[in-house]
Coordinates of C-alpha atoms and ligand atoms in Angstrom, one line a residue:
X24 CA -130.2 -22.0 -182.2
X25 CA -130.7 -25.4 -180.7
X26 CA -128.7 -27.3 -183.4
X27 CA -125.6 -25.0 -182.8
X28 CA -125.9 -25.4 -179.1
X29 CA -126.2 -29.2 -179.3
X30 CA -123.2 -29.3 -181.6
X31 CA -121.1 -27.3 -179.2
X32 CA -122.2 -29.6 -176.3
X33 CA -121.4 -32.8 -178.3
X34 CA -118.0 -31.4 -179.4
X35 CA -117.0 -30.4 -175.9
X36 CA -117.9 -33.8 -174.4
X37 CA -115.8 -36.9 -174.5
X38 CA -118.1 -39.9 -174.8
X39 CA -121.8 -39.8 -174.8
X40 CA -124.2 -37.0 -173.8
X41 CA -127.6 -38.2 -172.6
X42 CA -130.7 -36.9 -174.3
X43 CA -132.1 -35.9 -170.9
X44 CA -129.0 -33.8 -170.2
X45 CA -129.5 -31.9 -173.4
X46 CA -133.2 -31.4 -172.6
X47 CA -132.4 -30.1 -169.2
X48 CA -129.6 -27.9 -170.3
X49 CA -131.6 -26.1 -173.1
X50 CA -135.1 -26.5 -171.6
X51 CA -136.4 -28.3 -174.6
X52 CA -138.4 -31.6 -175.2
X53 CA -136.9 -34.9 -176.2
X54 CA -138.6 -34.6 -179.6
X55 CA -136.9 -31.2 -180.2
X56 CA -133.5 -32.8 -179.4
X57 CA -134.2 -35.8 -181.7
X58 CA -135.2 -33.4 -184.5
X59 CA -132.1 -31.2 -184.1
X60 CA -129.8 -34.2 -184.0
X61 CA -131.4 -35.6 -187.2
X62 CA -131.1 -32.2 -188.9
X63 CA -127.3 -32.2 -188.0
X64 CA -127.1 -35.7 -189.5
X65 CA -128.8 -34.3 -192.7
X66 CA -126.0 -31.7 -192.8
X67 CA -123.5 -34.5 -192.9
X68 CA -122.5 -34.9 -189.2
X69 CA -122.0 -38.5 -188.1
X70 CA -123.7 -38.7 -184.7
X71 CA -123.9 -42.1 -182.9
X72 CA -126.9 -42.7 -180.7
X73 CA -127.0 -45.5 -178.2
X74 CA -130.0 -46.4 -176.0
X75 CA -129.4 -45.4 -172.4
X76 CA -126.2 -43.6 -173.2
X77 CA -127.2 -40.8 -175.6
X78 CA -125.4 -39.1 -178.4
X79 CA -121.8 -38.9 -179.5
X80 CA -120.3 -36.9 -182.3
X81 CA -117.8 -38.8 -184.4
X82 CA -114.6 -36.9 -184.8
X83 CA -112.9 -36.3 -188.1
X84 CA -115.9 -34.8 -189.9
X85 CA -115.1 -31.8 -191.9
X86 CA -118.2 -29.9 -192.8
X87 CA -118.9 -26.4 -193.7
X88 CA -122.4 -25.8 -192.5
X89 CA -124.1 -22.9 -190.6
X90 CA -124.3 -24.8 -187.3
X91 CA -120.7 -26.0 -187.6
X92 CA -119.4 -22.4 -188.2
X93 CA -121.8 -20.8 -185.7
X94 CA -120.7 -23.1 -183.0
X95 CA -117.1 -21.8 -183.4
X96 CA -117.7 -18.1 -183.9
X97 CA -116.4 -15.7 -181.3
X98 CA -116.6 -12.4 -183.1
X99 CA -119.0 -9.7 -181.8
X100 CA -120.9 -8.9 -185.0
X101 CA -119.0 -10.2 -187.9
X102 CA -120.6 -13.4 -189.0
X103 CA -123.4 -13.2 -186.5
X104 CA -125.9 -13.0 -189.4
X105 CA -124.6 -16.0 -191.3
X106 CA -125.9 -17.3 -194.6
X107 CA -124.5 -20.7 -195.7
X108 CA -124.9 -22.3 -199.0
X109 CA -124.0 -25.7 -200.3
X110 CA -123.5 -24.1 -203.7
X111 CA -123.9 -20.6 -205.1
X112 CA -122.5 -18.5 -208.0
X113 CA -120.4 -16.2 -205.8
X114 CA -120.7 -15.2 -202.2
X115 CA -119.9 -11.5 -203.1
X116 CA -122.8 -11.5 -205.6
X117 CA -125.1 -13.1 -203.0
X118 CA -124.4 -10.4 -200.5
X119 CA -125.1 -7.8 -203.1
X120 CA -128.4 -9.4 -203.8
X121 CA -129.2 -9.7 -200.1
X122 CA -128.4 -6.0 -199.6
X123 CA -130.4 -4.9 -202.7
X124 CA -133.4 -6.8 -201.3
X125 CA -133.0 -5.4 -197.8
X126 CA -130.9 -2.2 -197.3
X127 CA -131.0 -2.7 -193.5
X128 CA -129.1 -6.0 -193.8
X129 CA -127.1 -6.2 -190.6
X130 CA -123.5 -4.9 -190.6
X131 CA -121.2 -7.9 -190.7
X132 CA -123.6 -10.2 -192.5
X133 CA -121.5 -13.1 -193.9
X134 CA -122.0 -15.5 -196.7
X135 CA -120.1 -18.8 -196.9
X136 CA -120.3 -21.6 -199.4
X137 CA -118.8 -24.9 -200.1
X138 CA -118.8 -24.6 -203.8
X139 CA -118.8 -21.5 -206.1
X140 CA -120.0 -22.0 -209.6
X141 CA -118.9 -18.5 -210.8
X142 CA -116.3 -17.4 -208.3
X143 CA -114.8 -14.0 -209.3
X144 CA -111.3 -12.8 -209.1
X145 CA -110.3 -9.2 -209.9
X146 CA -111.1 -7.5 -213.2
X147 CA -113.3 -10.3 -214.5
X148 CA -110.9 -13.1 -213.7
X149 CA -112.1 -16.5 -212.5
X150 CA -111.7 -17.9 -209.0
X151 CA -111.9 -21.6 -208.6
X152 CA -113.8 -23.0 -205.6
X153 CA -114.4 -26.7 -206.2
X154 CA -116.8 -28.6 -204.1
X155 CA -116.0 -29.9 -200.6
X156 CA -112.5 -28.7 -200.1
X157 CA -112.1 -24.9 -200.3
X158 CA -113.7 -21.9 -198.5
X159 CA -115.5 -19.1 -200.2
X160 CA -116.6 -16.5 -197.8
X161 CA -117.7 -12.8 -198.0
X162 CA -118.7 -10.3 -195.4
X163 CA -120.6 -7.0 -195.8
X164 CA -119.8 -4.0 -193.7
X165 CA -121.1 -0.5 -193.7
X166 CA -118.2 1.8 -193.0
X167 CA -118.7 5.4 -192.1
X168 CA -115.4 6.6 -193.6
X169 CA -114.8 8.0 -197.0
X170 CA -114.8 5.6 -200.1
X171 CA -111.2 6.2 -200.9
X172 CA -110.1 4.3 -197.7
X173 CA -112.0 1.1 -198.6
X174 CA -109.2 -0.5 -200.5
X175 CA -107.2 -0.8 -197.3
X176 CA -109.7 -3.4 -196.1
X177 CA -108.2 -5.8 -198.5
X178 CA -104.9 -5.5 -196.7
X179 CA -106.5 -6.0 -193.3
X180 CA -108.3 -9.1 -194.6
X181 CA -104.9 -10.4 -195.8
X182 CA -103.4 -10.0 -192.3
X183 CA -106.5 -11.6 -190.8
X184 CA -106.1 -14.7 -193.1
X185 CA -102.4 -14.9 -192.2
X186 CA -103.2 -14.8 -188.4
X187 CA -106.0 -17.3 -188.7
X188 CA -104.0 -19.7 -190.8
X189 CA -101.2 -19.6 -188.3
X190 CA -103.6 -20.3 -185.4
X191 CA -105.7 -23.0 -187.0
X192 CA -103.1 -24.8 -189.3
X193 CA -99.8 -23.7 -187.7
X194 CA -98.6 -22.6 -191.1
X195 CA -96.6 -19.4 -191.8
X196 CA -97.9 -17.3 -194.7
X197 CA -96.8 -14.2 -196.5
X198 CA -98.8 -11.5 -198.2
X199 CA -98.4 -10.7 -201.8
X200 CA -99.6 -7.1 -202.1
X201 CA -102.4 -6.3 -202.4
X202 CA -104.7 -9.2 -202.4
X203 CA -103.0 -12.6 -202.2
X204 CA -101.9 -14.7 -199.3
X205 CA -99.1 -17.1 -200.2
X206 CA -97.4 -20.1 -198.6
X207 CA -94.0 -21.0 -199.8
X208 CA -94.4 -18.6 -202.8
X209 CA -97.7 -20.1 -204.0
X210 CA -101.1 -18.5 -203.9
X211 CA -103.2 -20.0 -201.1
X212 CA -105.8 -17.2 -200.8
X213 CA -107.2 -14.5 -202.9
X214 CA -109.2 -11.5 -201.7
X215 CA -111.8 -9.4 -203.7
X216 CA -113.1 -6.2 -202.1
X217 CA -116.0 -4.5 -203.8
X218 CA -117.9 -1.4 -202.8
X219 CA -121.1 0.4 -203.6
X220 CA -120.8 4.1 -202.8
X221 CA -121.6 7.7 -203.7
X222 CA -118.7 10.1 -204.1
X223 CA -118.6 10.7 -200.4
X224 CA -120.7 8.0 -198.8
X225 CA -120.2 4.2 -198.7
X226 CA -123.4 2.1 -198.9
X227 CA -121.4 -1.1 -198.3
X228 CA -118.1 -2.8 -198.7
X229 CA -118.0 -6.5 -199.4
X230 CA -114.8 -8.3 -198.6
X231 CA -114.6 -11.7 -200.4
X232 CA -112.1 -14.3 -199.4
X233 CA -111.3 -17.5 -201.3
X234 CA -109.1 -20.1 -199.5
X235 CA -107.6 -23.3 -200.7
X236 CA -108.0 -25.3 -197.5
X237 CA -108.1 -29.0 -198.2
X238 CA -107.5 -29.0 -202.0
X239 CA -105.5 -32.0 -203.2
X240 CA -104.9 -30.8 -206.8
X241 CA -105.5 -27.8 -209.0
X242 CA -106.4 -27.3 -212.7
X243 CA -103.4 -27.3 -214.9
X244 CA -103.4 -23.5 -215.6
X245 CA -102.9 -22.7 -211.9
X246 CA -101.2 -25.8 -210.6
X247 CA -97.8 -24.2 -210.6
X248 CA -98.8 -21.1 -208.7
X249 CA -101.5 -22.4 -206.3
X250 CA -101.2 -24.3 -203.1
X251 CA -103.5 -25.3 -200.2
X252 CA -103.1 -26.1 -196.5
X253 CA -103.4 -29.7 -197.3
X254 CA -100.6 -29.6 -199.9
X255 CA -98.4 -27.7 -197.5
X256 CA -99.1 -29.6 -194.4
X257 CA -100.3 -33.0 -195.6
X258 CA -103.3 -32.8 -193.3
X259 CA -106.8 -31.6 -193.7
X260 CA -108.1 -28.8 -191.5
X261 CA -111.5 -27.8 -190.2
X262 CA -112.7 -25.2 -192.6
X263 CA -115.3 -23.9 -190.1
X264 CA -112.6 -23.3 -187.6
X265 CA -110.6 -21.3 -190.2
X266 CA -113.7 -19.2 -191.1
X267 CA -114.4 -18.4 -187.5
X268 CA -110.8 -17.4 -186.9
X269 CA -110.7 -15.1 -189.9
X270 CA -113.9 -13.4 -188.8
X271 CA -112.4 -13.0 -185.3
X272 CA -109.1 -11.5 -186.5
X273 CA -110.7 -9.2 -189.2
X274 CA -113.1 -7.8 -186.6
X275 CA -110.2 -7.0 -184.2
X276 CA -108.0 -5.4 -186.9
X277 CA -111.0 -3.5 -188.3
X278 CA -111.8 -2.0 -184.9
X279 CA -108.3 -0.6 -184.8
X280 CA -108.6 0.6 -188.4
X281 CA -111.8 2.5 -187.6
X282 CA -109.9 4.5 -185.0
X283 CA -106.8 5.3 -187.1
X284 CA -108.5 5.4 -190.5
X285 CA -105.2 4.4 -192.1
X286 CA -102.6 1.7 -192.0
X287 CA -100.3 3.3 -189.6
X288 CA -101.0 0.9 -186.7
X289 CA -100.4 -2.1 -189.0
X290 CA -97.5 -1.0 -191.2
X291 CA -94.8 -2.7 -189.3
X292 CA -96.7 -6.0 -189.0
X293 CA -97.8 -5.8 -192.7
X294 CA -94.3 -5.1 -194.0
X295 CA -92.9 -8.0 -192.0
X296 CA -95.4 -10.3 -193.7
X297 CA -94.9 -8.8 -197.2
X298 CA -93.4 -11.1 -199.8
X299 CA -90.6 -9.5 -201.7
X300 CA -90.0 -6.7 -199.1
X301 CA -86.6 -5.1 -199.8
X302 CA -86.2 -7.1 -203.0
X303 CA -86.5 -6.3 -206.6
X304 CA -90.1 -6.5 -208.0
X305 CA -91.7 -6.0 -211.4
X306 CA -94.7 -3.7 -211.5
X307 CA -97.1 -4.6 -214.3
X308 CA -98.6 -1.1 -214.9
X309 CA -100.9 -0.8 -217.9
X310 CA -99.0 2.4 -218.7
X311 CA -95.7 0.6 -218.8
X312 CA -93.9 -2.1 -216.8
X313 CA -91.0 -1.2 -214.6
X314 CA -88.8 -2.8 -211.9
X315 CA -87.7 -1.5 -208.6
X316 CA -87.0 -2.3 -205.0
X317 CA -90.1 -3.0 -202.8
X318 CA -90.0 -0.7 -199.8
X319 CA -93.2 -1.9 -198.2
X320 CA -96.5 -0.1 -197.8
X321 CA -97.2 3.5 -196.7
X322 CA -99.9 4.4 -194.3
X323 CA -102.4 4.6 -197.2
X324 CA -101.7 1.0 -198.1
X325 CA -99.9 1.9 -201.3
X326 CA -96.8 -0.1 -202.2
X327 CA -93.6 2.0 -202.3
X328 CA -91.3 1.0 -205.1
X329 CA -87.9 2.6 -205.5
X330 CA -86.8 2.8 -209.1
X331 CA -83.3 2.6 -210.4
X332 CA -83.0 6.4 -210.5
X333 CA -83.9 6.4 -206.7
X334 CA -87.3 7.9 -207.2
X335 CA -90.0 6.5 -205.0
X336 CA -93.3 5.5 -206.7
X337 CA -96.5 4.9 -204.7
X338 CA -98.2 2.0 -206.4
X339 CA -102.0 2.1 -206.1
X340 CA -103.6 -1.3 -206.3
X341 CA -106.2 -0.4 -208.9
X342 CA -104.8 -1.4 -212.2
X343 CA -101.5 -2.8 -211.3
X344 CA -100.0 -6.2 -210.5
X345 CA -96.7 -6.8 -208.8
X346 CA -94.5 -9.9 -209.4
X347 CA -91.2 -11.1 -208.1
X348 CA -88.4 -10.7 -210.5
X349 CA -88.1 -14.5 -211.1
X350 CA -91.8 -15.5 -211.0
X351 CA -95.1 -15.1 -209.3
X352 CA -93.8 -13.9 -205.9
Ligands
LIG15 C1 -108.3 -12.9 -206.6 O1 -108.3 -12.3 -207.8 O2 -107.4 -13.5 -206.1 C2 -109.6 -12.7 -205.8 C3 -110.2 -14.0 -205.5 C4 -111.4 -13.8 -204.6 C5 -112.2 -15.0 -204.4 C6 -113.3 -14.8 -203.4 S1 -114.1 -16.3 -203.0 C7 -115.3 -15.5 -202.1 C8 -115.7 -14.3 -203.0 N1 -116.6 -14.6 -204.0 C9 -116.1 -14.4 -205.2 O3 -116.8 -14.5 -206.3 N2 -114.9 -14.0 -205.1 C10 -114.4 -13.8 -203.7 P1 -107.0 -12.1 -208.8 O4 -106.0 -11.5 -208.0 O5 -107.6 -11.5 -210.0 O6 -106.6 -13.6 -209.1 C11 -107.3 -14.4 -209.9 C12 -106.3 -15.4 -210.5 O7 -105.9 -16.4 -209.5 C13 -106.9 -16.3 -211.6 O8 -106.8 -15.6 -212.9 C14 -106.1 -17.6 -211.6 O9 -104.9 -17.4 -212.2 C15 -105.8 -17.7 -210.1 N3 -106.7 -18.6 -209.4 C16 -108.0 -18.9 -209.6 N4 -108.5 -19.7 -208.7 C17 -107.4 -20.0 -207.8 C18 -107.3 -20.8 -206.7 N5 -108.3 -21.5 -206.2 N6 -106.1 -20.8 -206.1 C19 -105.1 -20.1 -206.5 N7 -105.1 -19.4 -207.6 C20 -106.3 -19.3 -208.3

């Protein structure tokens, strides 16, 4: 797409790029360039234009648009069919609607929005995505493995978020099994994986990721347990860069998962990132709470917890939450 290409060119050039150079490079008319630049401006980019010099992108703009994300994507198929929205109820719900309208929706189709009006957590909980600061993104994949393995994709997504955050923001994160990524003990990212399947066949899996990127403050009910890159680092980051990095890393990990079909290639890495590993945790099981020592995940992605009587329980993510003994992590 011309807009995306122009954006890449402007970003990679210090100083001005002449209109003629853009025309020659992409084989398009001056009018097409002018229209594409204006459309980028409509998206919110600040682009200077000076007669006889050309165009220059002003740095420091932080925008979550299709062209901004596309110009940074390096994954092979994940995010290549990209749908971006200024505002939507929920990116998970949007992908479901897109799939229901078109069963041949490409594998890896991704939805990203700046603002979710009805963001979902697990089991009917609410996920906050206020305007202009956070990331809400979901991708749809069509795995060929059995439905019982899909819950492990949440764990892969958590590793991808950790890697991407380290790369883009230089921040160290931990994973709170199964679906949170935390920084300094506070929730920075939540993951919601949903699936449509028959007993032995997956129609699709949607992995939804919510990230507190540039959030300056949180509603009172979550202020004590939530954090953002901005609050941890004191700097705002490019959300588009983070989206592209998450897609890149998830695709890489997922390729390896498709070969192994379990967590064995990632267990060591995962357990190193696991909050509370080797420590006492409280398992909030609807059939009765208990405490024990977290022994990390097994190759099915279940959390192993050793109870006081030395028995080892395999905790399945479904109905259970795990807490640190003194608080959220
Ligand atoms: C989650 O649920 O953590 C999954 C969140 C998934 C959100 C993504 S955004 C893209 C996609 N589209 C959707 O509609 N959802 C996905 P859970 O483990 O149930 O945690 C929910 C709890 O986290 C809430 O009850 C709050 O206590 C807390 N919470 C809500 N918003 C938060 C935020 N922005 N930051 C930190 N904590 C939050």
